[in-house]
JSON list of C-alpha atoms in Angstrom, two decimals:
[
{"chain": "W", "resi": 1, "resn": "MET", "atom": "CA", "xyz": [81.96, 89.31, 86.03]},
{"chain": "W", "resi": 2, "resn": "THR", "atom": "CA", "xyz": [82.41, 87.84, 89.51]},
{"chain": "W", "resi": 3, "resn": "ARG", "atom": "CA", "xyz": [82.16, 89.92, 92.66]},
{"chain": "W", "resi": 4, "resn": "ASP", "atom": "CA", "xyz": [85.92, 89.63, 93.28]},
{"chain": "W", "resi": 5, "resn": "GLU", "atom": "CA", "xyz": [86.66, 90.82, 89.74]},
{"chain": "W", "resi": 6, "resn": "ALA", "atom": "CA", "xyz": [84.32, 93.77, 90.18]},
{"chain": "W", "resi": 7, "resn": "PHE", "atom": "CA", "xyz": [85.85, 94.55, 93.58]},
{"chain": "W", "resi": 8, "resn": "LEU", "atom": "CA", "xyz": [89.32, 94.62, 92.05]},
{"chain": "W", "resi": 9, "resn": "GLN", "atom": "CA", "xyz": [88.18, 97.02, 89.33]},
{"chain": "W", "resi": 10, "resn": "PHE", "atom": "CA", "xyz": [86.55, 99.28, 91.92]},
{"chain": "W", "resi": 11, "resn": "LEU", "atom": "CA", "xyz": [89.75, 99.40, 93.98]},
{"chain": "W", "resi": 12, "resn": "LEU", "atom": "CA", "xyz": [91.86, 100.14, 90.91]},
{"chain": "W", "resi": 13, "resn": "ARG", "atom": "CA", "xyz": [89.52, 103.00, 90.00]},
{"chain": "W", "resi": 14, "resn": "MET", "atom": "CA", "xyz": [89.83, 104.55, 93.44]},
{"chain": "W", "resi": 15, "resn": "GLY", "atom": "CA", "xyz": [93.59, 104.05, 93.60]},
{"chain": "W", "resi": 16, "resn": "ASP", "atom": "CA", "xyz": [94.32, 105.15, 90.05]},
{"chain": "W", "resi": 17, "resn": "ASN", "atom": "CA", "xyz": [92.32, 108.36, 90.53]},
{"chain": "W", "resi": 18, "resn": "THR", "atom": "CA", "xyz": [94.43, 109.39, 93.49]},
{"chain": "W", "resi": 19, "resn": "LEU", "atom": "CA", "xyz": [97.69, 108.15, 91.96]},
{"chain": "W", "resi": 20, "resn": "ILE", "atom": "CA", "xyz": [97.36, 110.05, 88.70]},
{"chain": "W", "resi": 21, "resn": "LEU", "atom": "CA", "xyz": [95.99, 113.22, 90.28]},
{"chain": "W", "resi": 22, "resn": "GLY", "atom": "CA", "xyz": [98.68, 113.05, 92.95]},
{"chain": "W", "resi": 23, "resn": "HIS", "atom": "CA", "xyz": [101.35, 112.89, 90.27]},
{"chain": "W", "resi": 24, "resn": "ARG", "atom": "CA", "xyz": [99.79, 115.75, 88.33]},
{"chain": "W", "resi": 25, "resn": "VAL", "atom": "CA", "xyz": [99.64, 117.96, 91.42]},
{"chain": "W", "resi": 26, "resn": "SER", "atom": "CA", "xyz": [103.23, 117.06, 92.34]},
{"chain": "W", "resi": 27, "resn": "GLU", "atom": "CA", "xyz": [104.35, 118.58, 89.03]},
{"chain": "W", "resi": 28, "resn": "TRP", "atom": "CA", "xyz": [103.77, 122.00, 90.64]},
{"chain": "W", "resi": 29, "resn": "CYS", "atom": "CA", "xyz": [106.47, 121.41, 93.26]},
{"chain": "W", "resi": 30, "resn": "GLY", "atom": "CA", "xyz": [108.92, 124.31, 92.95]},
{"chain": "W", "resi": 31, "resn": "HIS", "atom": "CA", "xyz": [106.76, 126.06, 90.33]},
{"chain": "W", "resi": 32, "resn": "ALA", "atom": "CA", "xyz": [103.71, 127.40, 92.20]},
{"chain": "W", "resi": 33, "resn": "PRO", "atom": "CA", "xyz": [103.04, 131.15, 92.14]},
{"chain": "W", "resi": 34, "resn": "VAL", "atom": "CA", "xyz": [103.84, 131.66, 95.85]},
{"chain": "W", "resi": 35, "resn": "LEU", "atom": "CA", "xyz": [105.65, 129.58, 98.48]},
{"chain": "W", "resi": 36, "resn": "GLU", "atom": "CA", "xyz": [102.53, 128.86, 100.54]},
{"chain": "W", "resi": 37, "resn": "GLU", "atom": "CA", "xyz": [100.74, 127.42, 97.50]},
{"chain": "W", "resi": 38, "resn": "ASP", "atom": "CA", "xyz": [103.82, 125.41, 96.59]},
{"chain": "W", "resi": 39, "resn": "ILE", "atom": "CA", "xyz": [103.77, 123.76, 100.01]},
{"chain": "W", "resi": 40, "resn": "ALA", "atom": "CA", "xyz": [99.98, 123.28, 99.96]},
{"chain": "W", "resi": 41, "resn": "LEU", "atom": "CA", "xyz": [100.06, 121.60, 96.55]},
{"chain": "W", "resi": 42, "resn": "ALA", "atom": "CA", "xyz": [102.92, 119.33, 97.61]},
{"chain": "W", "resi": 43, "resn": "ASN", "atom": "CA", "xyz": [101.00, 118.32, 100.74]},
{"chain": "W", "resi": 44, "resn": "THR", "atom": "CA", "xyz": [97.89, 117.60, 98.67]},
{"chain": "W", "resi": 45, "resn": "ALA", "atom": "CA", "xyz": [99.93, 115.40, 96.35]},
{"chain": "W", "resi": 46, "resn": "LEU", "atom": "CA", "xyz": [101.39, 113.52, 99.32]},
{"chain": "W", "resi": 47, "resn": "ASP", "atom": "CA", "xyz": [97.93, 112.94, 100.76]},
{"chain": "W", "resi": 48, "resn": "LEU", "atom": "CA", "xyz": [96.72, 111.54, 97.45]},
{"chain": "W", "resi": 49, "resn": "ILE", "atom": "CA", "xyz": [99.72, 109.24, 97.07]},
{"chain": "W", "resi": 50, "resn": "GLY", "atom": "CA", "xyz": [99.19, 108.01, 100.63]},
{"chain": "W", "resi": 51, "resn": "GLN", "atom": "CA", "xyz": [95.59, 107.17, 99.76]},
{"chain": "W", "resi": 52, "resn": "THR", "atom": "CA", "xyz": [96.84, 105.40, 96.64]},
{"chain": "W", "resi": 53, "resn": "GLN", "atom": "CA", "xyz": [99.03, 103.18, 98.80]},
{"chain": "W", "resi": 54, "resn": "MET", "atom": "CA", "xyz": [95.95, 102.02, 100.71]},
{"chain": "W", "resi": 55, "resn": "TRP", "atom": "CA", "xyz": [93.66, 101.49, 97.70]},
{"chain": "W", "resi": 56, "resn": "LEU", "atom": "CA", "xyz": [96.23, 99.76, 95.51]},
{"chain": "W", "resi": 57, "resn": "GLY", "atom": "CA", "xyz": [97.58, 97.80, 98.45]},
{"chain": "W", "resi": 58, "resn": "LEU", "atom": "CA", "xyz": [94.12, 96.35, 99.00]},
{"chain": "W", "resi": 59, "resn": "ALA", "atom": "CA", "xyz": [93.74, 95.82, 95.24]},
{"chain": "W", "resi": 60, "resn": "GLY", "atom": "CA", "xyz": [96.89, 93.71, 95.22]},
{"chain": "W", "resi": 61, "resn": "GLU", "atom": "CA", "xyz": [95.57, 91.70, 98.15]},
{"chain": "W", "resi": 62, "resn": "VAL", "atom": "CA", "xyz": [92.23, 91.07, 96.42]},
{"chain": "W", "resi": 63, "resn": "GLN", "atom": "CA", "xyz": [93.93, 90.21, 93.12]},
{"chain": "W", "resi": 64, "resn": "GLY", "atom": "CA", "xyz": [95.88, 87.46, 94.87]},
{"chain": "W", "resi": 65, "resn": "GLU", "atom": "CA", "xyz": [98.91, 87.49, 92.58]},
{"chain": "W", "resi": 66, "resn": "GLY", "atom": "CA", "xyz": [101.41, 88.75, 95.14]},
{"chain": "W", "resi": 67, "resn": "LYS", "atom": "CA", "xyz": [101.55, 92.27, 93.69]},
{"chain": "W", "resi": 68, "resn": "SER", "atom": "CA", "xyz": [102.21, 95.28, 95.88]},
{"chain": "W", "resi": 69, "resn": "ALA", "atom": "CA", "xyz": [100.83, 98.79, 95.52]},
{"chain": "W", "resi": 70, "resn": "ASP", "atom": "CA", "xyz": [104.16, 99.75, 93.91]},
{"chain": "W", "resi": 71, "resn": "ASP", "atom": "CA", "xyz": [103.85, 96.93, 91.37]},
{"chain": "W", "resi": 72, "resn": "LEU", "atom": "CA", "xyz": [100.38, 98.13, 90.36]},
{"chain": "W", "resi": 73, "resn": "ALA", "atom": "CA", "xyz": [101.50, 101.76, 90.19]},
{"chain": "W", "resi": 74, "resn": "PHE", "atom": "CA", "xyz": [104.73, 101.31, 88.25]},
{"chain": "W", "resi": 75, "resn": "LEU", "atom": "CA", "xyz": [104.40, 98.12, 86.22]},
{"chain": "W", "resi": 76, "resn": "ARG", "atom": "CA", "xyz": [101.08, 98.54, 84.42]},
{"chain": "W", "resi": 77, "resn": "ASP", "atom": "CA", "xyz": [100.64, 100.08, 80.98]},
{"chain": "W", "resi": 78, "resn": "VAL", "atom": "CA", "xyz": [98.21, 102.81, 79.95]},
{"chain": "W", "resi": 79, "resn": "TRP", "atom": "CA", "xyz": [95.36, 100.49, 78.99]},
{"chain": "W", "resi": 80, "resn": "ASP", "atom": "CA", "xyz": [95.42, 98.88, 82.47]},
{"chain": "W", "resi": 81, "resn": "PHE", "atom": "CA", "xyz": [94.69, 102.13, 84.31]},
{"chain": "W", "resi": 82, "resn": "ARG", "atom": "CA", "xyz": [91.15, 102.86, 85.49]},
{"chain": "W", "resi": 83, "resn": "ASN", "atom": "CA", "xyz": [91.25, 106.54, 86.48]},
{"chain": "W", "resi": 84, "resn": "VAL", "atom": "CA", "xyz": [88.74, 109.06, 85.19]},
{"chain": "W", "resi": 85, "resn": "LEU", "atom": "CA", "xyz": [90.01, 111.26, 82.37]},
{"chain": "W", "resi": 86, "resn": "LEU", "atom": "CA", "xyz": [89.64, 114.42, 84.49]},
{"chain": "W", "resi": 87, "resn": "VAL", "atom": "CA", "xyz": [92.68, 113.63, 86.62]},
{"chain": "W", "resi": 88, "resn": "GLU", "atom": "CA", "xyz": [95.06, 112.95, 83.74]},
{"chain": "W", "resi": 89, "resn": "VAL", "atom": "CA", "xyz": [94.60, 116.16, 81.75]},
{"chain": "W", "resi": 90, "resn": "PRO", "atom": "CA", "xyz": [97.61, 118.51, 81.96]},
{"chain": "W", "resi": 91, "resn": "ASN", "atom": "CA", "xyz": [97.71, 121.08, 84.75]},
{"chain": "W", "resi": 92, "resn": "GLY", "atom": "CA", "xyz": [97.48, 124.16, 82.58]},
{"chain": "W", "resi": 93, "resn": "ASP", "atom": "CA", "xyz": [97.76, 127.34, 84.63]},
{"chain": "W", "resi": 94, "resn": "PHE", "atom": "CA", "xyz": [97.27, 127.61, 88.38]},
{"chain": "W", "resi": 95, "resn": "GLY", "atom": "CA", "xyz": [93.58, 128.41, 87.98]},
{"chain": "W", "resi": 96, "resn": "ARG", "atom": "CA", "xyz": [92.88, 125.32, 85.89]},
{"chain": "W", "resi": 97, "resn": "THR", "atom": "CA", "xyz": [94.78, 123.14, 88.34]},
{"chain": "W", "resi": 98, "resn": "LEU", "atom": "CA", "xyz": [92.69, 124.37, 91.28]},
{"chain": "W", "resi": 99, "resn": "MET", "atom": "CA", "xyz": [89.45, 124.12, 89.30]},
{"chain": "W", "resi": 100, "resn": "ARG", "atom": "CA", "xyz": [90.24, 120.51, 88.45]},
{"chain": "W", "resi": 101, "resn": "GLN", "atom": "CA", "xyz": [91.11, 119.88, 92.08]},
{"chain": "W", "resi": 102, "resn": "PHE", "atom": "CA", "xyz": [87.81, 121.36, 93.25]},
{"chain": "W", "resi": 103, "resn": "LEU", "atom": "CA", "xyz": [85.71, 119.40, 90.76]},
{"chain": "W", "resi": 104, "resn": "PHE", "atom": "CA", "xyz": [87.43, 116.18, 91.84]},
{"chain": "W", "resi": 105, "resn": "ASP", "atom": "CA", "xyz": [87.45, 117.01, 95.57]},
{"chain": "W", "resi": 106, "resn": "ALA", "atom": "CA", "xyz": [83.70, 117.59, 95.55]},
{"chain": "W", "resi": 107, "resn": "TRP", "atom": "CA", "xyz": [83.10, 114.13, 94.08]},
{"chain": "W", "resi": 108, "resn": "HIS", "atom": "CA", "xyz": [85.78, 112.55, 96.24]},
{"chain": "W", "resi": 109, "resn": "SER", "atom": "CA", "xyz": [84.36, 113.91, 99.49]},
{"chain": "W", "resi": 110, "resn": "ILE", "atom": "CA", "xyz": [80.86, 112.64, 98.70]},
{"chain": "W", "resi": 111, "resn": "MET", "atom": "CA", "xyz": [82.10, 109.23, 97.56]},
{"chain": "W", "resi": 112, "resn": "LEU", "atom": "CA", "xyz": [84.25, 108.75, 100.67]},
{"chain": "W", "resi": 113, "resn": "GLY", "atom": "CA", "xyz": [81.35, 109.76, 102.87]},
{"chain": "W", "resi": 114, "resn": "ARG", "atom": "CA", "xyz": [79.29, 106.94, 101.39]},
{"chain": "W", "resi": 115, "resn": "LEU", "atom": "CA", "xyz": [82.18, 104.47, 101.53]},
{"chain": "W", "resi": 116, "resn": "MET", "atom": "CA", "xyz": [82.55, 105.01, 105.27]},
{"chain": "W", "resi": 117, "resn": "THR", "atom": "CA", "xyz": [79.44, 102.84, 105.66]},
{"chain": "W", "resi": 118, "resn": "SER", "atom": "CA", "xyz": [80.68, 100.17, 103.24]},
{"chain": "W", "resi": 119, "resn": "SER", "atom": "CA", "xyz": [79.86, 96.55, 103.98]},
{"chain": "W", "resi": 120, "resn": "ASP", "atom": "CA", "xyz": [83.58, 95.84, 103.56]},
{"chain": "W", "resi": 121, "resn": "ASP", "atom": "CA", "xyz": [85.40, 96.92, 106.72]},
{"chain": "W", "resi": 122, "resn": "ARG", "atom": "CA", "xyz": [88.66, 97.49, 104.85]},
{"chain": "W", "resi": 123, "resn": "VAL", "atom": "CA", "xyz": [87.04, 99.90, 102.42]},
{"chain": "W", "resi": 124, "resn": "ALA", "atom": "CA", "xyz": [85.26, 101.70, 105.27]},
{"chain": "W", "resi": 125, "resn": "ALA", "atom": "CA", "xyz": [88.55, 102.10, 107.15]},
{"chain": "W", "resi": 126, "resn": "ILE", "atom": "CA", "xyz": [90.37, 103.57, 104.14]},
{"chain": "W", "resi": 127, "resn": "ALA", "atom": "CA", "xyz": [87.48, 105.94, 103.49]},
{"chain": "W", "resi": 128, "resn": "ALA", "atom": "CA", "xyz": [87.41, 107.10, 107.11]},
{"chain": "W", "resi": 129, "resn": "LYS", "atom": "CA", "xyz": [91.11, 107.98, 107.04]},
{"chain": "W", "resi": 130, "resn": "ALA", "atom": "CA", "xyz": [91.07, 109.56, 103.58]},
{"chain": "W", "resi": 131, "resn": "SER", "atom": "CA", "xyz": [87.93, 111.61, 104.24]},
{"chain": "W", "resi": 132, "resn": "LYS", "atom": "CA", "xyz": [89.72, 113.69, 106.87]},
{"chain": "W", "resi": 133, "resn": "GLU", "atom": "CA", "xyz": [92.36, 114.73, 104.33]},
{"chain": "W", "resi": 134, "resn": "VAL", "atom": "CA", "xyz": [89.85, 115.27, 101.54]},
{"chain": "W", "resi": 135, "resn": "ALA", "atom": "CA", "xyz": [87.71, 117.54, 103.73]},
{"chain": "W", "resi": 136, "resn": "TYR", "atom": "CA", "xyz": [90.68, 119.91, 103.87]},
{"chain": "W", "resi": 137, "resn": "HIS", "atom": "CA", "xyz": [91.38, 119.50, 100.15]},
{"chain": "W", "resi": 138, "resn": "LEU", "atom": "CA", "xyz": [87.79, 120.49, 99.35]},
{"chain": "W", "resi": 139, "resn": "GLU", "atom": "CA", "xyz": [87.80, 123.47, 101.68]},
{"chain": "W", "resi": 140, "resn": "ARG", "atom": "CA", "xyz": [91.05, 124.77, 100.23]},
{"chain": "W", "resi": 141, "resn": "SER", "atom": "CA", "xyz": [90.23, 124.21, 96.56]},
{"chain": "W", "resi": 142, "resn": "GLY", "atom": "CA", "xyz": [86.73, 125.63, 97.01]},
{"chain": "W", "resi": 143, "resn": "ASP", "atom": "CA", "xyz": [88.01, 128.76, 98.75]},
{"chain": "W", "resi": 144, "resn": "THR", "atom": "CA", "xyz": [90.61, 129.26, 96.02]},
{"chain": "W", "resi": 145, "resn": "VAL", "atom": "CA", "xyz": [88.04, 128.88, 93.26]},
{"chain": "W", "resi": 146, "resn": "VAL", "atom": "CA", "xyz": [85.88, 131.52, 94.95]},
{"chain": "W", "resi": 147, "resn": "GLY", "atom": "CA", "xyz": [88.81, 133.85, 95.50]},
{"chain": "W", "resi": 148, "resn": "LEU", "atom": "CA", "xyz": [89.98, 133.67, 91.91]},
{"chain": "W", "resi": 149, "resn": "GLY", "atom": "CA", "xyz": [86.54, 133.51, 90.32]},
{"chain": "W", "resi": 150, "resn": "ASP", "atom": "CA", "xyz": [85.31, 136.55, 92.22]},
{"chain": "W", "resi": 151, "resn": "GLY", "atom": "CA", "xyz": [88.67, 138.29, 92.03]},
{"chain": "W", "resi": 152, "resn": "THR", "atom": "CA", "xyz": [90.09, 140.41, 89.26]},
{"chain": "W", "resi": 153, "resn": "GLU", "atom": "CA", "xyz": [88.81, 140.54, 85.71]},
{"chain": "W", "resi": 154, "resn": "GLU", "atom": "CA", "xyz": [91.81, 138.47, 84.62]},
{"chain": "W", "resi": 155, "resn": "SER", "atom": "CA", "xyz": [91.42, 135.80, 87.31]},
{"chain": "W", "resi": 156, "resn": "HIS", "atom": "CA", "xyz": [87.68, 135.55, 86.66]},
{"chain": "W", "resi": 157, "resn": "ARG", "atom": "CA", "xyz": [88.27, 135.04, 82.94]},
{"chain": "W", "resi": 158, "resn": "ARG", "atom": "CA", "xyz": [90.83, 132.32, 83.55]},
{"chain": "W", "resi": 159, "resn": "MET", "atom": "CA", "xyz": [88.63, 130.48, 86.02]},
{"chain": "W", "resi": 160, "resn": "GLN", "atom": "CA", "xyz": [85.65, 130.55, 83.68]},
{"chain": "W", "resi": 161, "resn": "GLU", "atom": "CA", "xyz": [87.84, 129.23, 80.86]},
{"chain": "W", "resi": 162, "resn": "ALA", "atom": "CA", "xyz": [89.10, 126.49, 83.18]},
{"chain": "W", "resi": 163, "resn": "LEU", "atom": "CA", "xyz": [85.54, 125.51, 84.12]},
{"chain": "W", "resi": 164, "resn": "ASP", "atom": "CA", "xyz": [84.44, 125.51, 80.48]},
{"chain": "W", "resi": 165, "resn": "TYR", "atom": "CA", "xyz": [87.38, 123.26, 79.57]},
{"chain": "W", "resi": 166, "resn": "LEU", "atom": "CA", "xyz": [87.03, 120.81, 82.47]},
{"chain": "W", "resi": 167, "resn": "TRP", "atom": "CA", "xyz": [83.26, 120.50, 82.81]},
{"chain": "W", "resi": 168, "resn": "PRO", "atom": "CA", "xyz": [82.91, 117.92, 79.98]},
{"chain": "W", "resi": 169, "resn": "TYR", "atom": "CA", "xyz": [85.14, 115.60, 82.02]},
{"chain": "W", "resi": 170, "resn": "VAL", "atom": "CA", "xyz": [82.89, 115.73, 85.11]},
{"chain": "W", "resi": 171, "resn": "GLY", "atom": "CA", "xyz": [80.16, 113.41, 83.88]},
{"chain": "W", "resi": 172, "resn": "GLU", "atom": "CA", "xyz": [82.41, 110.34, 83.74]},
{"chain": "W", "resi": 173, "resn": "MET", "atom": "CA", "xyz": [82.60, 110.30, 87.54]},
{"chain": "W", "resi": 174, "resn": "PHE", "atom": "CA", "xyz": [78.88, 109.46, 87.64]},
{"chain": "W", "resi": 175, "resn": "ALA", "atom": "CA", "xyz": [78.71, 106.93, 84.80]},
{"chain": "W", "resi": 176, "resn": "SER", "atom": "CA", "xyz": [77.60, 103.51, 86.06]},
{"chain": "W", "resi": 177, "resn": "ASP", "atom": "CA", "xyz": [78.47, 100.10, 84.65]},
{"chain": "W", "resi": 178, "resn": "GLU", "atom": "CA", "xyz": [78.41, 96.44, 85.68]},
{"chain": "W", "resi": 179, "resn": "VAL", "atom": "CA", "xyz": [81.26, 96.96, 88.15]},
{"chain": "W", "resi": 180, "resn": "ASP", "atom": "CA", "xyz": [79.27, 99.63, 89.95]},
{"chain": "W", "resi": 181, "resn": "ALA", "atom": "CA", "xyz": [76.11, 97.52, 89.89]},
{"chain": "W", "resi": 182, "resn": "GLU", "atom": "CA", "xyz": [77.96, 94.62, 91.51]},
{"chain": "W", "resi": 183, "resn": "MET", "atom": "CA", "xyz": [79.49, 96.87, 94.18]},
{"chain": "W", "resi": 184, "resn": "ALA", "atom": "CA", "xyz": [76.16, 98.50, 94.95]},
{"chain": "W", "resi": 185, "resn": "ALA", "atom": "CA", "xyz": [74.41, 95.12, 95.20]},
{"chain": "W", "resi": 186, "resn": "ALA", "atom": "CA", "xyz": [77.06, 93.97, 97.68]},
{"chain": "W", "resi": 187, "resn": "GLY", "atom": "CA", "xyz": [76.81, 97.17, 99.71]},
{"chain": "W", "resi": 188, "resn": "ILE", "atom": "CA", "xyz": [80.50, 97.85, 99.16]},
{"chain": "W", "resi": 189, "resn": "ALA", "atom": "CA", "xyz": [80.14, 101.11, 97.24]},
{"chain": "W", "resi": 190, "resn": "PRO", "atom": "CA", "xyz": [77.32, 103.34, 96.00]},
{"chain": "W", "resi": 191, "resn": "ASP", "atom": "CA", "xyz": [76.10, 103.61, 92.45]},
{"chain": "W", "resi": 192, "resn": "PRO", "atom": "CA", "xyz": [78.05, 106.64, 91.14]},
{"chain": "W", "resi": 193, "resn": "ALA", "atom": "CA", "xyz": [74.91, 108.03, 89.53]},
{"chain": "W", "resi": 194, "resn": "SER", "atom": "CA", "xyz": [73.37, 108.37, 92.99]},
{"chain": "W", "resi": 195, "resn": "LEU", "atom": "CA", "xyz": [76.01, 110.96, 93.91]},
{"chain": "W", "resi": 196, "resn": "ARG", "atom": "CA", "xyz": [75.16, 113.43, 91.13]},
{"chain": "W", "resi": 197, "resn": "GLU", "atom": "CA", "xyz": [72.40, 115.39, 92.85]},
{"chain": "W", "resi": 198, "resn": "GLU", "atom": "CA", "xyz": [74.47, 116.06, 95.97]},
{"chain": "W", "resi": 199, "resn": "TYR", "atom": "CA", "xyz": [77.48, 116.90, 93.81]},
{"chain": "W", "resi": 200, "resn": "ASP", "atom": "CA", "xyz": [75.59, 119.40, 91.67]},
{"chain": "W", "resi": 201, "resn": "ALA", "atom": "CA", "xyz": [74.25, 121.11, 94.78]},
{"chain": "W", "resi": 202, "resn": "LEU", "atom": "CA", "xyz": [77.69, 121.38, 96.39]},
{"chain": "W", "resi": 203, "resn": "VAL", "atom": "CA", "xyz": [79.48, 122.53, 93.25]},
{"chain": "W", "resi": 204, "resn": "GLY", "atom": "CA", "xyz": [76.67, 124.91, 92.36]},
{"chain": "W", "resi": 205, "resn": "ARG", "atom": "CA", "xyz": [76.88, 126.70, 95.73]},
{"chain": "W", "resi": 206, "resn": "VAL", "atom": "CA", "xyz": [80.62, 127.27, 95.41]},
{"chain": "W", "resi": 207, "resn": "LEU", "atom": "CA", "xyz": [80.56, 128.33, 91.78]},
{"chain": "W", "resi": 208, "resn": "ARG", "atom": "CA", "xyz": [77.78, 130.84, 92.43]},
{"chain": "W", "resi": 209, "resn": "LYS", "atom": "CA", "xyz": [79.95, 132.43, 95.12]},
{"chain": "W", "resi": 210, "resn": "ALA", "atom": "CA", "xyz": [82.77, 132.46, 92.59]},
{"chain": "W", "resi": 211, "resn": "THR", "atom": "CA", "xyz": [80.47, 134.27, 90.09]},
{"chain": "W", "resi": 212, "resn": "LEU", "atom": "CA", "xyz": [81.18, 131.50, 87.56]},
{"chain": "W", "resi": 213, "resn": "THR", "atom": "CA", "xyz": [78.70, 129.97, 85.14]},
{"chain": "W", "resi": 214, "resn": "ILE", "atom": "CA", "xyz": [78.39, 126.21, 84.80]},
{"chain": "W", "resi": 215, "resn": "PRO", "atom": "CA", "xyz": [78.28, 125.21, 81.11]},
{"chain": "W", "resi": 216, "resn": "ASP", "atom": "CA", "xyz": [74.81, 124.21, 79.97]},
{"chain": "W", "resi": 217, "resn": "SER", "atom": "CA", "xyz": [75.80, 120.77, 78.74]},
{"chain": "W", "resi": 218, "resn": "ARG", "atom": "CA", "xyz": [75.69, 117.18, 80.03]},
{"chain": "W", "resi": 219, "resn": "PHE", "atom": "CA", "xyz": [78.16, 115.91, 77.44]},
{"chain": "W", "resi": 220, "resn": "ALA", "atom": "CA", "xyz": [80.82, 113.77, 79.08]},
{"chain": "W", "resi": 221, "resn": "HIS", "atom": "CA", "xyz": [84.15, 112.45, 77.87]},
{"chain": "W", "resi": 222, "resn": "LYS", "atom": "CA", "xyz": [84.34, 108.80, 78.94]},
{"chain": "W", "resi": 223, "resn": "GLY", "atom": "CA", "xyz": [86.61, 105.79, 78.67]},
{"chain": "W", "resi": 224, "resn": "GLY", "atom": "CA", "xyz": [89.06, 106.08, 81.54]},
{"chain": "W", "resi": 225, "resn": "ARG", "atom": "CA", "xyz": [87.12, 104.13, 84.19]},
{"chain": "W", "resi": 226, "resn": "ASN", "atom": "CA", "xyz": [86.92, 101.01, 82.06]},
{"chain": "W", "resi": 227, "resn": "GLY", "atom": "CA", "xyz": [90.24, 101.45, 80.25]},
{"chain": "W", "resi": 228, "resn": "ARG", "atom": "CA", "xyz": [88.55, 101.71, 76.86]},
{"chain": "W", "resi": 229, "resn": "MET", "atom": "CA", "xyz": [90.12, 105.04, 76.02]},
{"chain": "W", "resi": 230, "resn": "HIS", "atom": "CA", "xyz": [92.51, 107.40, 77.80]},
{"chain": "W", "resi": 231, "resn": "THR", "atom": "CA", "xyz": [93.82, 110.71, 76.54]},
{"chain": "W", "resi": 232, "resn": "GLU", "atom": "CA", "xyz": [97.27, 110.84, 75.00]},
{"chain": "W", "resi": 233, "resn": "HIS", "atom": "CA", "xyz": [98.39, 112.71, 78.12]},
{"chain": "W", "resi": 234, "resn": "LEU", "atom": "CA", "xyz": [98.36, 109.62, 80.35]},
{"chain": "W", "resi": 235, "resn": "GLY", "atom": "CA", "xyz": [101.05, 107.87, 78.32]},
{"chain": "W", "resi": 236, "resn": "HIS", "atom": "CA", "xyz": [103.36, 110.88, 78.62]},
{"chain": "W", "resi": 237, "resn": "LEU", "atom": "CA", "xyz": [102.67, 111.06, 82.36]},
{"chain": "W", "resi": 238, "resn": "LEU", "atom": "CA", "xyz": [103.53, 107.40, 82.86]},
{"chain": "W", "resi": 239, "resn": "THR", "atom": "CA", "xyz": [106.84, 107.71, 81.00]},
{"chain": "W", "resi": 240, "resn": "GLN", "atom": "CA", "xyz": [107.90, 110.12, 83.73]},
{"chain": "W", "resi": 241, "resn": "MET", "atom": "CA", "xyz": [106.24, 108.46, 86.71]},
{"chain": "W", "resi": 242, "resn": "GLN", "atom": "CA", "xyz": [107.37, 104.91, 85.86]},
{"chain": "W", "resi": 243, "resn": "TRP", "atom": "CA", "xyz": [110.80, 105.70, 84.42]},
{"chain": "W", "resi": 244, "resn": "LEU", "atom": "CA", "xyz": [112.96, 104.36, 87.25]},
{"chain": "W", "resi": 245, "resn": "GLN", "atom": "CA", "xyz": [111.24, 100.98, 87.52]},
{"chain": "W", "resi": 246, "resn": "ARG", "atom": "CA", "xyz": [111.20, 100.62, 83.75]},
{"chain": "W", "resi": 247, "resn": "ALA", "atom": "CA", "xyz": [114.90, 101.47, 83.41]},
{"chain": "W", "resi": 248, "resn": "TYR", "atom": "CA", "xyz": [116.01, 99.47, 86.45]},
{"chain": "W", "resi": 249, "resn": "PRO", "atom": "CA", "xyz": [113.44, 96.68, 87.02]},
{"chain": "W", "resi": 250, "resn": "GLY", "atom": "CA", "xyz": [113.16, 95.65, 90.65]},
{"chain": "W", "resi": 251, "resn": "ALA", "atom": "CA", "xyz": [115.31, 98.51, 91.91]},
{"chain": "W", "resi": 252, "resn": "THR", "atom": "CA", "xyz": [114.97, 99.11, 95.66]},
{"chain": "W", "resi": 253, "resn": "TRP", "atom": "CA", "xyz": [116.35, 101.61, 98.10]}
]
């Protein structure tokens, strides 16, 4: 694998994570439990889609085939996506949605912090802009996890169930492969495995405040980052997200 090929895969991973999670979060629009949360979730989704535009825009540039961010978002099939499995699982209830958001935000904030010192100025610039938004995402999702986890008996039970369900998806964010090795060697991005200790410390602090117990398991569902295996949920998501461009190819406003 050449450095340019590895760089493209890295950019697709970053962009697909925010694209798919952004779409998932947007599904709450008009359905959140209270108006303030409805607006907050919509704003989070917009932030993530904006970040997608930057990552996939750069991916198209690096690929050199004249593809735009929109082309990469709407004209690829399931097996071409490189997002982690965590972001594609269905929302479930409000508690599960915010637990998933927190588990991703914690990783995202640490990764962006490292990318701000990337040897590639374009990557560093995207990370610097996105990190400001993600700092708020992390604060909000963390506070919500604490409030619900250390809330009523019902909210605590739901948050623990959400954590138990989602924890096996966390490990994939730290799985390293040849793409990561190439990016680390070039100084473009860190080895994902090097983020785990900081992540565990951050997540552990918040979950202790939330009176929640982290599952005692390192098992990890994998396959999304390299496209080897996605859940069945991604295909259903794409049929909604890509419908307009599939039905009316090349349609523009």
